[in-house]
PDB file of C-alpha atoms in Angstrom:
ATOM      1  CA  MET A  30       4.138 -10.008 -13.886  1.00 79.00           C
ATOM      2  CA  ALA A  31       3.817  -7.163 -11.381  1.00 92.00           C
ATOM      3  CA  ILE A  32       7.157  -5.802 -10.215  1.00 95.00           C
ATOM      4  CA  LEU A  33       5.497  -3.157  -8.025  1.00 96.00           C
ATOM      5  CA  GLU A  34       2.385  -3.621  -5.902  1.00 96.00           C
ATOM      6  CA  VAL A  35       1.015  -0.734  -3.868  1.00 97.00           C
ATOM      7  CA  THR A  36      -2.011  -1.514  -1.682  1.00 97.00           C
ATOM      8  CA  ASN A  37      -4.163   0.917   0.321  1.00 97.00           C
ATOM      9  CA  ILE A  38      -1.375   3.367   1.165  1.00 97.00           C
ATOM     10  CA  HIS A  39      -2.197   6.150   3.627  1.00 97.00           C
ATOM     11  CA  LYS A  40       0.118   8.921   4.797  1.00 97.00           C
ATOM     12  CA  SER A  41      -0.587  11.934   6.990  1.00 96.00           C
ATOM     13  CA  PHE A  42       1.516  14.828   8.193  1.00 95.00           C
ATOM     14  CA  GLY A  43      -0.263  15.977  11.316  1.00 93.00           C
ATOM     15  CA  SER A  44      -3.869  16.659  10.335  1.00 93.00           C
ATOM     16  CA  ASN A  45      -3.010  16.766   6.631  1.00 93.00           C
ATOM     17  CA  HIS A  46      -4.027  13.424   5.078  1.00 94.00           C
ATOM     18  CA  VAL A  47      -1.766  13.441   1.995  1.00 96.00           C
ATOM     19  CA  LEU A  48      -2.403   9.892   0.729  1.00 97.00           C
ATOM     20  CA  ASN A  49      -5.808   8.333   1.231  1.00 97.00           C
ATOM     21  CA  GLY A  50      -5.911   4.703   0.130  1.00 96.00           C
ATOM     22  CA  ILE A  51      -3.630   4.544  -2.929  1.00 97.00           C
ATOM     23  CA  SER A  52      -3.560   1.172  -4.734  1.00 97.00           C
ATOM     24  CA  PHE A  53      -2.043   0.153  -8.076  1.00 97.00           C
ATOM     25  CA  SER A  54       0.366  -2.345  -9.626  1.00 96.00           C
ATOM     26  CA  LEU A  55       2.995  -2.061 -12.343  1.00 96.00           C
ATOM     27  CA  ASP A  56       4.305  -4.785 -14.643  1.00 96.00           C
ATOM     28  CA  GLU A  57       8.004  -5.286 -15.237  1.00 95.00           C
ATOM     29  CA  GLY A  58       9.283  -3.293 -18.204  1.00 95.00           C
ATOM     30  CA  SER A  59       6.341  -0.871 -18.105  1.00 96.00           C
ATOM     31  CA  VAL A  60       6.301   2.900 -17.722  1.00 96.00           C
ATOM     32  CA  LEU A  61       3.825   4.563 -15.352  1.00 97.00           C
ATOM     33  CA  SER A  62       3.342   8.327 -15.307  1.00 96.00           C
ATOM     34  CA  VAL A  63       1.744  10.004 -12.296  1.00 97.00           C
ATOM     35  CA  ILE A  64       0.109  13.344 -13.031  1.00 96.00           C
ATOM     36  CA  GLY A  65      -1.854  15.824 -10.954  1.00 94.00           C
ATOM     37  CA  SER A  66      -1.745  19.274  -9.404  1.00 92.00           C
ATOM     38  CA  SER A  67       0.824  20.339  -6.820  1.00 89.00           C
ATOM     39  CA  GLY A  68      -0.175  19.039  -3.408  1.00 88.00           C
ATOM     40  CA  SER A  69      -2.061  16.036  -4.762  1.00 93.00           C
ATOM     41  CA  GLY A  70       0.358  13.590  -3.094  1.00 94.00           C
ATOM     42  CA  LYS A  71       2.507  12.537  -6.050  1.00 95.00           C
ATOM     43  CA  THR A  72       5.920  13.149  -4.498  1.00 93.00           C
ATOM     44  CA  THR A  73       4.857  11.735  -1.128  1.00 95.00           C
ATOM     45  CA  LEU A  74       3.777   8.553  -2.900  1.00 96.00           C
ATOM     46  CA  LEU A  75       7.197   8.211  -4.529  1.00 94.00           C
ATOM     47  CA  ARG A  76       8.945   8.857  -1.225  1.00 93.00           C
ATOM     48  CA  CYS A  77       6.889   6.161   0.501  1.00 93.00           C
ATOM     49  CA  ILE A  78       7.653   3.586  -2.197  1.00 93.00           C
ATOM     50  CA  THR A  79      11.385   4.391  -2.093  1.00 91.00           C
ATOM     51  CA  SER A  80      11.492   4.246   1.749  1.00 88.00           C
ATOM     52  CA  LEU A  81      12.369   7.935   2.122  1.00 89.00           C
ATOM     53  CA  GLU A  82       9.069   8.300   3.996  1.00 91.00           C
ATOM     54  CA  THR A  83       7.224   5.678   6.012  1.00 90.00           C
ATOM     55  CA  ALA A  84       3.553   5.250   5.164  1.00 94.00           C
ATOM     56  CA  ASP A  85       1.014   5.063   7.991  1.00 94.00           C
ATOM     57  CA  GLN A  86      -0.979   2.190   6.534  1.00 95.00           C
ATOM     58  CA  GLY A  87      -0.930  -0.245   3.622  1.00 95.00           C
ATOM     59  CA  LYS A  88       1.526  -2.529   1.865  1.00 94.00           C
ATOM     60  CA  ILE A  89       4.275  -2.026  -0.710  1.00 94.00           C
ATOM     61  CA  VAL A  90       5.998  -4.885  -2.555  1.00 93.00           C
ATOM     62  CA  VAL A  91       8.932  -4.329  -4.930  1.00 92.00           C
ATOM     63  CA  ASN A  92      10.037  -7.282  -7.075  1.00 91.00           C
ATOM     64  CA  GLY A  93       8.559  -9.768  -4.610  1.00 90.00           C
ATOM     65  CA  ASN A  94      10.130  -8.135  -1.541  1.00 88.00           C
ATOM     66  CA  ILE A  95       7.885  -6.487   1.049  1.00 89.00           C
ATOM     67  CA  VAL A  96       9.263  -3.006   1.714  1.00 89.00           C
ATOM     68  CA  PHE A  97       6.335  -1.883   3.878  1.00 90.00           C
ATOM     69  CA  ASP A  98       3.442  -3.699   5.516  1.00 91.00           C
ATOM     70  CA  SER A  99       1.447  -2.097   8.314  1.00 90.00           C
ATOM     71  CA  GLU A 100      -0.471  -5.326   9.018  1.00 88.00           C
ATOM     72  CA  ASN A 101       2.394  -7.557  10.189  1.00 79.00           C
ATOM     73  CA  GLN A 102       3.945  -4.815  12.363  1.00 69.00           C
ATOM     74  CA  HIS A 103       7.433  -5.755  11.136  1.00 70.00           C
ATOM     75  CA  LYS A 104       9.998  -3.159  12.145  1.00 74.00           C
ATOM     76  CA  PHE A 105      12.518  -2.854   9.341  1.00 76.00           C
ATOM     77  CA  THR A 106      16.133  -2.617  10.449  1.00 79.00           C
ATOM     78  CA  LYS A 107      18.485   0.005   9.005  1.00 78.00           C
ATOM     79  CA  GLU A 108      20.106  -2.738   6.914  1.00 78.00           C
ATOM     80  CA  GLU A 109      16.732  -3.854   5.515  1.00 78.00           C
ATOM     81  CA  ILE A 110      15.794  -0.255   4.675  1.00 76.00           C
ATOM     82  CA  ARG A 111      19.166   0.233   2.965  1.00 76.00           C
ATOM     83  CA  LYS A 112      18.637  -2.946   0.936  1.00 77.00           C
ATOM     84  CA  ASN A 113      15.128  -1.845  -0.022  1.00 77.00           C
ATOM     85  CA  ARG A 114      16.439   1.513  -1.200  1.00 76.00           C
ATOM     86  CA  LEU A 115      19.038  -0.187  -3.375  1.00 77.00           C
ATOM     87  CA  SER A 116      16.260  -1.974  -5.289  1.00 83.00           C
ATOM     88  CA  VAL A 117      14.895   1.339  -6.540  1.00 90.00           C
ATOM     89  CA  GLY A 118      16.536   4.380  -8.109  1.00 90.00           C
ATOM     90  CA  LEU A 119      15.247   7.904  -7.578  1.00 89.00           C
ATOM     91  CA  VAL A 120      16.059  10.890  -9.777  1.00 91.00           C
ATOM     92  CA  PHE A 121      15.192  14.099  -7.944  1.00 83.00           C
ATOM     93  CA  GLN A 122      13.970  17.465  -9.196  1.00 79.00           C
ATOM     94  CA  SER A 123      17.265  19.013  -8.073  1.00 79.00           C
ATOM     95  CA  PHE A 124      20.292  17.146  -9.304  1.00 80.00           C
ATOM     96  CA  ASN A 125      21.975  16.487  -5.910  1.00 86.00           C
ATOM     97  CA  LEU A 126      25.403  15.925  -7.418  1.00 93.00           C
ATOM     98  CA  PHE A 127      28.548  16.178  -5.287  1.00 94.00           C
ATOM     99  CA  PRO A 128      30.298  19.374  -6.443  1.00 95.00           C
ATOM    100  CA  GLN A 129      33.753  18.196  -5.332  1.00 96.00           C
ATOM    101  CA  TYR A 130      33.677  15.051  -7.494  1.00 96.00           C
ATOM    102  CA  SER A 131      34.024  14.611 -11.237  1.00 97.00           C
ATOM    103  CA  VAL A 132      31.133  13.414 -13.375  1.00 97.00           C
ATOM    104  CA  LEU A 133      32.455   9.841 -13.471  1.00 97.00           C
ATOM    105  CA  ASP A 134      33.067   9.850  -9.719  1.00 97.00           C
ATOM    106  CA  ASN A 135      29.526  11.062  -9.095  1.00 96.00           C
ATOM    107  CA  VAL A 136      28.202   8.134 -11.132  1.00 97.00           C
ATOM    108  CA  THR A 137      30.425   5.480  -9.531  1.00 96.00           C
ATOM    109  CA  LEU A 138      30.920   6.639  -5.930  1.00 94.00           C
ATOM    110  CA  ALA A 139      28.003   4.732  -4.376  1.00 91.00           C
ATOM    111  CA  VAL A 140      28.880   1.570  -6.321  1.00 93.00           C
ATOM    112  CA  LYS A 141      32.494   1.770  -5.132  1.00 92.00           C
ATOM    113  CA  LEU A 142      31.386   2.179  -1.524  1.00 89.00           C
ATOM    114  CA  GLN A 143      29.092  -0.824  -1.884  1.00 88.00           C
ATOM    115  CA  ALA A 144      31.903  -2.891  -3.441  1.00 90.00           C
ATOM    116  CA  LYS A 145      33.966  -2.553  -0.272  1.00 87.00           C
ATOM    117  CA  ASN A 146      31.604  -5.057   1.363  1.00 84.00           C
ATOM    118  CA  ARG A 147      32.522  -7.750  -1.159  1.00 85.00           C
ATOM    119  CA  GLU A 148      34.602 -10.616   0.196  1.00 86.00           C
ATOM    120  CA  ASP A 149      37.059 -10.394  -2.696  1.00 88.00           C
ATOM    121  CA  TYR A 150      37.485  -6.615  -2.545  1.00 85.00           C
ATOM    122  CA  LYS A 151      40.910  -6.492  -0.886  1.00 85.00           C
ATOM    123  CA  ALA A 152      42.380  -9.145  -3.164  1.00 86.00           C
ATOM    124  CA  ASN A 153      40.930  -7.688  -6.373  1.00 90.00           C
ATOM    125  CA  LYS A 154      40.501  -3.986  -5.558  1.00 91.00           C
ATOM    126  CA  LYS A 155      42.155  -2.674  -8.744  1.00 89.00           C
ATOM    127  CA  GLN A 156      40.152  -4.953 -11.043  1.00 93.00           C
ATOM    128  CA  ILE A 157      36.882  -4.196  -9.277  1.00 92.00           C
ATOM    129  CA  ILE A 158      37.420  -0.422  -9.419  1.00 94.00           C
ATOM    130  CA  GLU A 159      38.356  -0.583 -13.105  1.00 94.00           C
ATOM    131  CA  GLN A 160      35.219  -2.612 -13.858  1.00 95.00           C
ATOM    132  CA  ILE A 161      33.006  -0.160 -11.948  1.00 95.00           C
ATOM    133  CA  GLU A 162      34.529   2.799 -13.803  1.00 96.00           C
ATOM    134  CA  ALA A 163      34.124   1.049 -17.157  1.00 97.00           C
ATOM    135  CA  GLU A 164      30.449   0.446 -16.412  1.00 97.00           C
ATOM    136  CA  GLY A 165      30.070   4.051 -15.247  1.00 97.00           C
ATOM    137  CA  LEU A 166      31.596   5.323 -18.477  1.00 97.00           C
ATOM    138  CA  GLU A 167      29.215   3.141 -20.479  1.00 97.00           C
ATOM    139  CA  LEU A 168      26.281   4.700 -18.613  1.00 96.00           C
ATOM    140  CA  LEU A 169      27.622   8.160 -19.397  1.00 97.00           C
ATOM    141  CA  ARG A 170      27.709   7.117 -23.065  1.00 96.00           C
ATOM    142  CA  LYS A 171      24.117   6.010 -22.720  1.00 94.00           C
ATOM    143  CA  VAL A 172      23.062   9.484 -21.588  1.00 94.00           C
ATOM    144  CA  GLY A 173      25.353  11.198 -24.104  1.00 94.00           C
ATOM    145  CA  LEU A 174      27.991  12.513 -21.698  1.00 95.00           C
ATOM    146  CA  ALA A 175      31.034  10.256 -22.040  1.00 96.00           C
ATOM    147  CA  GLU A 176      33.170  13.219 -23.076  1.00 97.00           C
ATOM    148  CA  LYS A 177      32.320  14.953 -19.764  1.00 97.00           C
ATOM    149  CA  ARG A 178      33.692  12.163 -17.541  1.00 97.00           C
ATOM    150  CA  ASP A 179      36.389  14.401 -15.995  1.00 97.00           C
ATOM    151  CA  ALA A 180      34.281  17.566 -15.767  1.00 97.00           C
ATOM    152  CA  TYR A 181      32.774  18.857 -12.526  1.00 97.00           C
ATOM    153  CA  PRO A 182      29.076  19.610 -11.962  1.00 95.00           C
ATOM    154  CA  CYS A 183      29.684  23.383 -11.995  1.00 95.00           C
ATOM    155  CA  GLU A 184      30.969  23.045 -15.562  1.00 96.00           C
ATOM    156  CA  LEU A 185      27.743  21.428 -16.815  1.00 94.00           C
ATOM    157  CA  SER A 186      24.382  22.792 -17.888  1.00 91.00           C
ATOM    158  CA  GLY A 187      21.304  21.892 -15.869  1.00 90.00           C
ATOM    159  CA  GLY A 188      20.276  19.339 -18.482  1.00 91.00           C
ATOM    160  CA  GLN A 189      23.710  17.732 -18.395  1.00 93.00           C
ATOM    161  CA  GLN A 190      23.665  17.588 -14.594  1.00 93.00           C
ATOM    162  CA  GLN A 191      20.290  15.853 -14.670  1.00 92.00           C
ATOM    163  CA  ARG A 192      21.598  13.322 -17.179  1.00 94.00           C
ATOM    164  CA  VAL A 193      24.501  12.589 -14.807  1.00 96.00           C
ATOM    165  CA  SER A 194      22.010  12.024 -11.991  1.00 95.00           C
ATOM    166  CA  ILE A 195      20.121   9.561 -14.216  1.00 95.00           C
ATOM    167  CA  ALA A 196      23.361   7.687 -14.948  1.00 96.00           C
ATOM    168  CA  ARG A 197      24.147   7.636 -11.223  1.00 95.00           C
ATOM    169  CA  ALA A 198      20.747   6.104 -10.437  1.00 94.00           C
ATOM    170  CA  LEU A 199      21.211   3.485 -13.186  1.00 95.00           C
ATOM    171  CA  ALA A 200      24.662   2.570 -11.828  1.00 95.00           C
ATOM    172  CA  MET A 201      23.006   0.907  -8.813  1.00 92.00           C
ATOM    173  CA  LYS A 202      21.101  -1.392 -11.208  1.00 92.00           C
ATOM    174  CA  PRO A 203      17.680  -0.740  -9.661  1.00 93.00           C
ATOM    175  CA  ASP A 204      14.629  -2.885 -10.304  1.00 93.00           C
ATOM    176  CA  ILE A 205      12.571   0.286 -10.842  1.00 95.00           C
ATOM    177  CA  LEU A 206      13.673   3.816 -11.686  1.00 95.00           C
ATOM    178  CA  PHE A 207      11.615   6.665 -10.221  1.00 95.00           C
ATOM    179  CA  PHE A 208      11.619  10.241 -11.513  1.00 94.00           C
ATOM    180  CA  ASP A 209      10.224  13.118  -9.466  1.00 92.00           C
ATOM    181  CA  GLU A 210       9.508  15.944 -11.930  1.00 89.00           C
ATOM    182  CA  PRO A 211      12.876  15.413 -13.682  1.00 87.00           C
ATOM    183  CA  THR A 212      12.517  18.505 -15.888  1.00 85.00           C
ATOM    184  CA  SER A 213      10.975  20.990 -13.443  1.00 82.00           C
ATOM    185  CA  ALA A 214      14.311  22.682 -12.619  1.00 74.00           C
ATOM    186  CA  LEU A 215      15.255  23.072 -16.282  1.00 81.00           C
ATOM    187  CA  ASP A 216      14.694  25.721 -18.903  1.00 81.00           C
ATOM    188  CA  PRO A 217      12.236  24.553 -21.585  1.00 80.00           C
ATOM    189  CA  GLU A 218      15.009  24.209 -24.169  1.00 77.00           C
ATOM    190  CA  LEU A 219      16.893  21.780 -21.902  1.00 82.00           C
ATOM    191  CA  THR A 220      13.837  19.653 -21.140  1.00 86.00           C
ATOM    192  CA  GLY A 221      13.987  17.834 -24.469  1.00 86.00           C
ATOM    193  CA  GLU A 222      17.368  16.225 -23.799  1.00 87.00           C
ATOM    194  CA  ILE A 223      16.110  14.673 -20.539  1.00 90.00           C
ATOM    195  CA  LEU A 224      12.917  13.411 -22.129  1.00 90.00           C
ATOM    196  CA  LYS A 225      14.991  11.874 -24.930  1.00 90.00           C
ATOM    197  CA  VAL A 226      17.066   9.927 -22.384  1.00 93.00           C
ATOM    198  CA  ILE A 227      13.947   8.692 -20.582  1.00 93.00           C
ATOM    199  CA  LYS A 228      12.415   7.595 -23.889  1.00 92.00           C
ATOM    200  CA  SER A 229      15.584   5.622 -24.685  1.00 94.00           C
ATOM    201  CA  LEU A 230      15.326   3.878 -21.295  1.00 94.00           C
ATOM    202  CA  ALA A 231      11.698   3.019 -22.035  1.00 93.00           C
ATOM    203  CA  ALA A 232      12.786   1.531 -25.356  1.00 92.00           C
ATOM    204  CA  ASP A 233      15.212  -0.665 -23.377  1.00 93.00           C
ATOM    205  CA  ASN A 234      12.274  -1.894 -21.222  1.00 93.00           C
ATOM    206  CA  MET A 235      13.428  -0.161 -18.043  1.00 95.00           C
ATOM    207  CA  THR A 236      10.619  -0.205 -15.488  1.00 96.00           C
ATOM    208  CA  MET A 237       9.904   3.417 -14.578  1.00 96.00           C
ATOM    209  CA  VAL A 238       7.533   5.544 -12.518  1.00 96.00           C
ATOM    210  CA  ILE A 239       7.553   9.187 -13.604  1.00 95.00           C
ATOM    211  CA  VAL A 240       5.933  12.096 -11.796  1.00 94.00           C
ATOM    212  CA  THR A 241       5.665  14.697 -14.534  1.00 92.00           C
ATOM    213  CA  HIS A 242       3.858  17.814 -15.694  1.00 90.00           C
ATOM    214  CA  GLU A 243       4.837  17.145 -19.332  1.00 89.00           C
ATOM    215  CA  MET A 244       1.511  15.840 -20.627  1.00 92.00           C
ATOM    216  CA  SER A 245       2.546  15.166 -24.216  1.00 89.00           C
ATOM    217  CA  PHE A 246       5.591  13.277 -22.973  1.00 90.00           C
ATOM    218  CA  ALA A 247       3.493  11.247 -20.503  1.00 92.00           C
ATOM    219  CA  ARG A 248       1.096  10.382 -23.317  1.00 92.00           C
ATOM    220  CA  ASP A 249       3.885   9.254 -25.650  1.00 91.00           C
ATOM    221  CA  VAL A 250       6.143   7.307 -23.263  1.00 92.00           C
ATOM    222  CA  SER A 251       3.731   5.713 -20.774  1.00 94.00           C
ATOM    223  CA  ASP A 252       1.983   2.374 -20.750  1.00 95.00           C
ATOM    224  CA  TYR A 253      -0.240   3.533 -17.905  1.00 97.00           C
ATOM    225  CA  ILE A 254      -1.283   6.879 -16.398  1.00 97.00           C
ATOM    226  CA  ILE A 255      -2.474   7.709 -12.885  1.00 97.00           C
ATOM    227  CA  PHE A 256      -4.156  11.050 -12.198  1.00 97.00           C
ATOM    228  CA  MET A 257      -4.014  11.976  -8.504  1.00 96.00           C
ATOM    229  CA  ASP A 258      -6.263  14.543  -6.887  1.00 95.00           C
ATOM    230  CA  GLY A 259      -6.518  15.311  -3.169  1.00 93.00           C
ATOM    231  CA  GLY A 260      -4.550  12.239  -2.107  1.00 95.00           C
ATOM    232  CA  VAL A 261      -6.557   9.702  -4.102  1.00 96.00           C
ATOM    233  CA  ILE A 262      -6.372   8.210  -7.587  1.00 97.00           C
ATOM    234  CA  ALA A 263      -9.163  10.031  -9.394  1.00 96.00           C
ATOM    235  CA  GLU A 264      -8.602   8.281 -12.715  1.00 97.00           C
ATOM    236  CA  GLN A 265      -6.232   5.675 -14.134  1.00 97.00           C
ATOM    237  CA  GLY A 266      -5.764   3.794 -17.363  1.00 96.00           C
ATOM    238  CA  THR A 267      -3.875   3.920 -20.640  1.00 96.00           C
ATOM    239  CA  PRO A 268      -2.716   7.294 -22.037  1.00 96.00           C
ATOM    240  CA  GLU A 269      -5.595   7.067 -24.524  1.00 96.00           C
ATOM    241  CA  GLN A 270      -8.081   6.649 -21.673  1.00 96.00           C
ATOM    242  CA  VAL A 271      -6.726   9.234 -19.235  1.00 96.00           C
ATOM    243  CA  ILE A 272      -5.126  11.965 -21.347  1.00 95.00           C
ATOM    244  CA  VAL A 273      -6.911  11.705 -24.682  1.00 93.00           C
ATOM    245  CA  ASN A 274     -10.385  10.681 -23.475  1.00 95.00           C
ATOM    246  CA  PRO A 275     -10.688  11.360 -19.717  1.00 95.00           C
ATOM    247  CA  LYS A 276     -13.971  10.553 -17.993  1.00 95.00           C
ATOM    248  CA  ASN A 277     -13.461  12.201 -14.602  1.00 94.00           C
ATOM    249  CA  GLU A 278     -14.393  15.892 -14.431  1.00 95.00           C
ATOM    250  CA  ARG A 279     -11.360  16.700 -12.253  1.00 94.00           C
ATOM    251  CA  THR A 280      -9.075  15.063 -14.825  1.00 95.00           C
ATOM    252  CA  LYS A 281     -10.682  17.090 -17.596  1.00 94.00           C
ATOM    253  CA  ALA A 282     -10.255  20.310 -15.627  1.00 93.00           C
ATOM    254  CA  PHE A 283      -6.601  19.544 -14.889  1.00 94.00           C
ATOM    255  CA  LEU A 284      -5.763  18.663 -18.492  1.00 93.00           C
ATOM    256  CA  SER A 285      -7.530  21.747 -19.828  1.00 91.00           C
ATOM    257  CA  ARG A 286      -4.672  23.856 -18.417  1.00 85.00           C
ATOM    258  CA  PHE A 287      -2.280  22.201 -20.868  1.00 79.00           C
ATOM    259  CA  GLN A 288      -4.390  22.618 -23.977  1.00 64.00           C
ATOM    260  CA  GLN A 289      -3.271  25.261 -26.411  1.00 48.00           C
TER     261      GLN A 289
END
């Protein structure tokens, strides 16, 4: 069953047509990697799906909920946009952690703010906060950082900070987790720890969309690969089809840069 449906998405910035008719679907529990050169539209696509940008044309459906549809002219309210954003998690290239908060607070802050809207919050505040913190600590265990719960971002390595940002995204219990070049800000020796976490999430059947330049990782972790070029999908298919045996000449040229 498709948990994500993207249909004929277009997006321009002035005269620059960044996305030109992007369409694909993703089944629940699957991992999709999006590859391509800088400027091919990968990040803009992620931002449109996660409602950080508004597409000019097309339709986007996440877990049965329409998050964008240019045909029905529906104007989404701020509350609807907020709800749509909660259904997806986005891990950025830069870690975007709050420097004044501890690791555990960074993971749980958004959940605590959301909990204040619950009808039983005032009557059960202590219990609710304890439960949120327990779940946050479990997520830190999942990414191998439980012992850093009281540390501050400045005390962590880049790889550790990125793992905290992954735990923070998971804390919102998204339907789909999106990664925008999650290792690009890291030294090569720190990249492995992030890829290990993402592989563990894939093993747990977390639905993920990953923009990445790590070709071997994309080949190993993905169920499906999209190669973007000039704002269009130039080739798509299984890792075997796209990375091991590409048919499109642009795909071949792009992948040749990564061959030893």
